[in-house]
């Protein structure tokens, strides 16, 4: 149960913060000697995060007609990551990137990029300025997040800041871009489990889904409130400390 709580907490919080959820899950699994979680449990965690975003943007989703342009552009932006991710998984490239040494370097490098991008002047809003150019740029940049330690949220926020979106809108763009990705990961996992006749929900999977949803939803709300008054420096400092610690740990 302890492992379920820790993994659910990690997924729920780090999925939407610019610190990389995959990196933290790998770190905890390695340092705490967690057993490898089942595919169904991983899918449950992603479904929990997916539902959290759905609930947060429920007004926009219900009022789809007025926001359909944004949702179509978000879908377009998600295609590059889905396509590249599919081939990386198909040819087992991802597994070769899931090392603490790589995570250490990517955590530092993309933390610095987050710091630099956060210095750009910004004033753009999703409702008024989100266009095909922004969609394509964000889609290409988001493919880099397939490397553990980069952070899907982090690279999306950095790219949005470079495009001139303010901090709150950059975070919201990151949340919206998570929808197609989380949905695709969940469907792919469920399809695989169904084909292998392993689609059997148990208590641990249900608890993981619920906890992931709660932690994800709270993280989204708190991050938006935080960014209305502060910048991303706290996350940059955290990334640098974490990255340096991992490099020291892996090289010594």
Short mmCIF file of C-alpha atoms in Angstrom, two decimals:
data_model
loop_
_atom_site.label_atom_id
_atom_site.label_comp_id
_atom_site.label_asym_id
_atom_site.label_seq_id
_atom_site.Cartn_x
_atom_site.Cartn_y
_atom_site.Cartn_z
CA UNK A 1 0.00 0.00 0.00
CA UNK A 2 2.90 2.36 0.79
CA UNK A 3 4.23 1.88 -2.72
CA UNK A 4 0.80 2.55 -4.25
CA UNK A 5 0.46 5.82 -2.30
CA UNK A 6 3.97 7.04 -3.15
CA UNK A 7 3.66 6.24 -6.87
CA UNK A 8 0.16 7.76 -7.08
CA UNK A 9 1.33 10.89 -5.27
CA UNK A 10 4.35 11.17 -7.54
CA UNK A 11 2.28 10.76 -10.72
CA UNK A 12 -0.44 13.15 -9.59
CA UNK A 13 1.91 15.96 -8.55
CA UNK A 14 4.75 15.72 -11.06
CA UNK A 15 2.59 15.13 -14.17
CA UNK A 16 1.62 18.80 -14.25
CA UNK A 17 4.66 20.44 -12.66
CA UNK A 18 7.69 21.26 -14.86
CA UNK A 19 9.84 18.61 -13.18
CA UNK A 20 9.13 15.38 -15.17
CA UNK A 21 6.82 12.70 -13.80
CA UNK A 22 8.60 9.85 -15.61
CA UNK A 23 11.93 10.92 -14.09
CA UNK A 24 10.56 10.92 -10.56
CA UNK A 25 8.86 7.56 -11.01
CA UNK A 26 12.14 6.09 -12.25
CA UNK A 27 14.09 7.70 -9.40
CA UNK A 28 11.75 6.42 -6.69
CA UNK A 29 11.59 2.96 -8.23
CA UNK A 30 15.38 2.79 -8.39
CA UNK A 31 16.26 4.27 -5.00
CA UNK A 32 13.41 2.68 -3.00
CA UNK A 33 13.59 -0.66 -4.82
CA UNK A 34 9.92 -0.60 -5.78
CA UNK A 35 8.64 -3.56 -7.69
CA UNK A 36 7.90 -2.85 -11.33
CA UNK A 37 4.30 -1.69 -11.51
CA UNK A 38 1.87 -3.50 -13.79
CA UNK A 39 0.71 -1.95 -17.04
CA UNK A 40 -2.85 -1.75 -15.69
CA UNK A 41 -1.66 0.20 -12.63
CA UNK A 42 0.25 2.63 -14.87
CA UNK A 43 -2.86 3.05 -17.01
CA UNK A 44 -4.94 3.67 -13.89
CA UNK A 45 -2.60 6.48 -12.83
CA UNK A 46 -2.78 8.13 -16.26
CA UNK A 47 -6.58 7.86 -16.32
CA UNK A 48 -6.67 9.60 -12.94
CA UNK A 49 -4.59 12.50 -14.25
CA UNK A 50 -6.66 12.60 -17.43
CA UNK A 51 -9.90 12.89 -15.47
CA UNK A 52 -8.41 15.69 -13.36
CA UNK A 53 -7.79 17.81 -16.47
CA UNK A 54 -11.27 16.99 -17.78
CA UNK A 55 -12.85 18.21 -14.54
CA UNK A 56 -10.70 21.34 -14.42
CA UNK A 57 -11.64 22.33 -17.99
CA UNK A 58 -15.23 21.08 -17.75
CA UNK A 59 -16.72 24.48 -18.66
CA UNK A 60 -14.61 24.74 -21.81
CA UNK A 61 -15.37 21.14 -22.78
CA UNK A 62 -19.11 21.54 -22.20
CA UNK A 63 -19.00 24.77 -24.18
CA UNK A 64 -17.06 23.03 -26.96
CA UNK A 65 -18.60 25.09 -29.78
CA UNK A 66 -16.95 28.30 -28.60
CA UNK A 67 -13.64 26.58 -27.85
CA UNK A 68 -13.53 24.12 -30.75
CA UNK A 69 -10.69 25.98 -32.52
CA UNK A 70 -8.49 25.67 -29.45
CA UNK A 71 -9.27 21.98 -28.99
CA UNK A 72 -8.59 21.22 -32.67
CA UNK A 73 -5.23 23.00 -32.46
CA UNK A 74 -4.41 21.14 -29.24
CA UNK A 75 -5.16 17.86 -31.02
CA UNK A 76 -2.89 18.86 -33.93
CA UNK A 77 -0.11 19.72 -31.47
CA UNK A 78 -0.34 16.27 -29.90
CA UNK A 79 0.21 14.30 -33.13
CA UNK A 80 4.04 14.59 -33.30
CA UNK A 81 4.47 13.21 -29.76
CA UNK A 82 2.03 10.37 -30.36
CA UNK A 83 3.71 9.36 -33.61
CA UNK A 84 7.30 9.61 -32.35
CA UNK A 85 6.33 7.99 -29.04
CA UNK A 86 4.72 5.05 -30.81
CA UNK A 87 7.90 4.25 -32.74
CA UNK A 88 10.15 4.76 -29.71
CA UNK A 89 8.05 2.25 -27.77
CA UNK A 90 7.71 -0.13 -30.73
CA UNK A 91 11.49 -0.35 -31.18
CA UNK A 92 12.28 -0.28 -27.43
CA UNK A 93 14.26 2.96 -27.65
CA UNK A 94 12.58 4.43 -24.57
CA UNK A 95 13.99 1.75 -22.25
CA UNK A 96 17.55 2.74 -23.22
CA UNK A 97 16.86 6.34 -22.16
CA UNK A 98 15.46 5.52 -18.72
CA UNK A 99 18.72 5.87 -16.80
CA UNK A 100 19.49 8.10 -13.82
CA UNK A 101 22.51 9.53 -15.63
CA UNK A 102 20.44 10.74 -18.59
CA UNK A 103 17.74 12.04 -16.24
CA UNK A 104 20.37 13.99 -14.30
CA UNK A 105 21.61 15.82 -17.40
CA UNK A 106 18.19 16.46 -18.94
CA UNK A 107 16.87 17.72 -15.61
CA UNK A 108 19.62 20.37 -15.47
CA UNK A 109 19.63 21.33 -19.15
CA UNK A 110 15.89 21.78 -19.48
CA UNK A 111 15.72 23.47 -16.11
CA UNK A 112 18.06 26.13 -17.51
CA UNK A 113 15.90 26.38 -20.64
CA UNK A 114 12.85 26.92 -18.40
CA UNK A 115 14.71 29.71 -16.60
CA UNK A 116 15.70 31.43 -19.85
CA UNK A 117 12.25 31.14 -21.43
CA UNK A 118 10.62 32.55 -18.28
CA UNK A 119 12.51 35.82 -18.88
CA UNK A 120 10.73 36.47 -22.18
CA UNK A 121 8.15 39.22 -22.32
CA UNK A 122 4.67 37.79 -22.41
CA UNK A 123 1.07 38.86 -22.68
CA UNK A 124 -0.58 36.41 -25.05
CA UNK A 125 -3.75 34.56 -24.05
CA UNK A 126 -5.03 31.20 -25.26
CA UNK A 127 -8.44 32.55 -26.23
CA UNK A 128 -7.05 35.33 -28.43
CA UNK A 129 -3.63 34.24 -29.66
CA UNK A 130 -3.48 30.45 -29.89
CA UNK A 131 -3.04 29.65 -33.59
CA UNK A 132 -1.68 27.01 -35.96
CA UNK A 133 1.87 28.39 -35.67
CA UNK A 134 1.78 28.00 -31.89
CA UNK A 135 0.23 24.55 -32.23
CA UNK A 136 2.91 23.22 -34.59
CA UNK A 137 5.79 24.70 -32.61
CA UNK A 138 4.49 23.27 -29.34
CA UNK A 139 3.85 19.90 -30.97
CA UNK A 140 7.43 19.63 -32.24
CA UNK A 141 8.91 20.78 -28.93
CA UNK A 142 6.77 18.38 -26.94
CA UNK A 143 8.34 15.37 -28.68
CA UNK A 144 11.54 16.10 -26.74
CA UNK A 145 9.64 15.28 -23.53
CA UNK A 146 9.73 11.61 -24.52
CA UNK A 147 13.23 11.65 -23.05
CA UNK A 148 12.92 11.09 -19.28
CA UNK A 149 13.87 14.15 -17.25
CA UNK A 150 12.85 16.68 -19.90
CA UNK A 151 9.27 16.99 -18.56
CA UNK A 152 6.28 17.27 -20.88
CA UNK A 153 4.88 20.07 -18.77
CA UNK A 154 8.26 21.79 -18.53
CA UNK A 155 9.06 21.81 -22.24
CA UNK A 156 5.51 22.85 -23.13
CA UNK A 157 5.59 25.74 -20.65
CA UNK A 158 9.05 26.77 -21.88
CA UNK A 159 7.90 26.72 -25.51
CA UNK A 160 4.75 28.67 -24.62
CA UNK A 161 6.82 31.29 -22.81
CA UNK A 162 9.10 31.60 -25.85
CA UNK A 163 5.99 32.21 -27.96
CA UNK A 164 4.95 35.04 -25.64
CA UNK A 165 2.22 33.47 -23.50
CA UNK A 166 2.08 34.55 -19.86
CA UNK A 167 2.82 32.07 -17.08
CA UNK A 168 -0.78 31.14 -16.26
CA UNK A 169 -1.73 30.64 -19.91
CA UNK A 170 1.47 28.67 -20.53
CA UNK A 171 0.46 26.31 -17.71
CA UNK A 172 -3.07 26.01 -19.08
CA UNK A 173 -1.70 25.17 -22.53
CA UNK A 174 0.40 22.47 -20.87
CA UNK A 175 -2.69 21.05 -19.11
CA UNK A 176 -4.69 21.02 -22.34
CA UNK A 177 -1.87 19.38 -24.27
CA UNK A 178 -1.80 16.60 -21.69
CA UNK A 179 -5.35 15.56 -22.62
CA UNK A 180 -4.63 13.83 -25.97
CA UNK A 181 -1.39 12.33 -24.65
CA UNK A 182 -2.91 10.91 -21.47
CA UNK A 183 -5.91 9.66 -23.43
CA UNK A 184 -3.70 7.97 -26.04
CA UNK A 185 -1.48 6.34 -23.38
CA UNK A 186 -4.54 5.07 -21.51
CA UNK A 187 -6.24 3.67 -24.63
CA UNK A 188 -3.02 2.05 -25.87
CA UNK A 189 -2.48 0.43 -22.49
CA UNK A 190 -6.06 -0.79 -22.20
CA UNK A 191 -5.91 -2.18 -25.75
CA UNK A 192 -2.70 -4.07 -24.93
CA UNK A 193 -4.19 -5.48 -21.72
CA UNK A 194 -7.38 -6.51 -23.53
CA UNK A 195 -5.40 -8.32 -26.23
CA UNK A 196 -3.36 -10.11 -23.54
CA UNK A 197 -6.52 -10.93 -21.56
CA UNK A 198 -5.16 -9.08 -18.49
CA UNK A 199 -7.82 -6.40 -18.18
CA UNK A 200 -8.81 -7.13 -14.57
CA UNK A 201 -9.27 -4.18 -12.21
CA UNK A 202 -8.30 -4.76 -8.57
CA UNK A 203 -8.33 -2.64 -5.40
CA UNK A 204 -4.79 -1.33 -5.89
CA UNK A 205 -5.56 -0.12 -9.41
CA UNK A 206 -8.73 1.61 -8.22
CA UNK A 207 -6.92 3.25 -5.29
CA UNK A 208 -4.14 4.39 -7.64
CA UNK A 209 -6.67 5.92 -10.03
CA UNK A 210 -8.48 7.79 -7.24
CA UNK A 211 -5.31 9.07 -5.59
CA UNK A 212 -3.81 10.09 -8.92
CA UNK A 213 -6.98 12.03 -9.72
CA UNK A 214 -7.03 13.82 -6.35
CA UNK A 215 -3.35 14.74 -6.37
CA UNK A 216 -3.48 15.79 -10.04
CA UNK A 217 -6.51 18.02 -9.55
CA UNK A 218 -5.06 19.70 -6.46
CA UNK A 219 -1.75 20.24 -8.25
CA UNK A 220 -3.45 21.94 -11.20
CA UNK A 221 -5.39 24.31 -8.96
CA UNK A 222 -2.43 25.15 -6.71
CA UNK A 223 -0.04 25.66 -9.64
CA UNK A 224 -2.39 28.18 -11.29
CA UNK A 225 -2.71 30.10 -8.02
CA UNK A 226 1.07 29.99 -7.53
CA UNK A 227 1.81 31.33 -11.02
CA UNK A 228 -0.47 34.32 -10.55
CA UNK A 229 2.04 35.67 -8.03
CA UNK A 230 5.36 33.93 -8.69
CA UNK A 231 7.62 32.80 -11.54
CA UNK A 232 9.19 29.40 -12.28
CA UNK A 233 12.44 30.04 -10.38
CA UNK A 234 11.51 27.63 -7.58
CA UNK A 235 11.11 24.79 -10.07
CA UNK A 236 14.37 25.74 -11.80
CA UNK A 237 16.27 25.60 -8.50
CA UNK A 238 14.68 22.24 -7.67
CA UNK A 239 15.65 20.84 -11.06
CA UNK A 240 19.24 22.00 -10.75
CA UNK A 241 19.61 20.51 -7.26
CA UNK A 242 17.98 17.24 -8.33
CA UNK A 243 20.02 17.01 -11.53
CA UNK A 244 23.35 17.72 -9.83
CA UNK A 245 22.53 15.19 -7.09
CA UNK A 246 21.76 12.50 -9.68
CA UNK A 247 24.94 13.20 -11.62
CA UNK A 248 27.04 12.98 -8.45
CA UNK A 249 25.23 9.78 -7.46
CA UNK A 250 25.69 8.09 -10.84
CA UNK A 251 29.25 9.18 -11.61
CA UNK A 252 30.78 8.54 -8.18
#
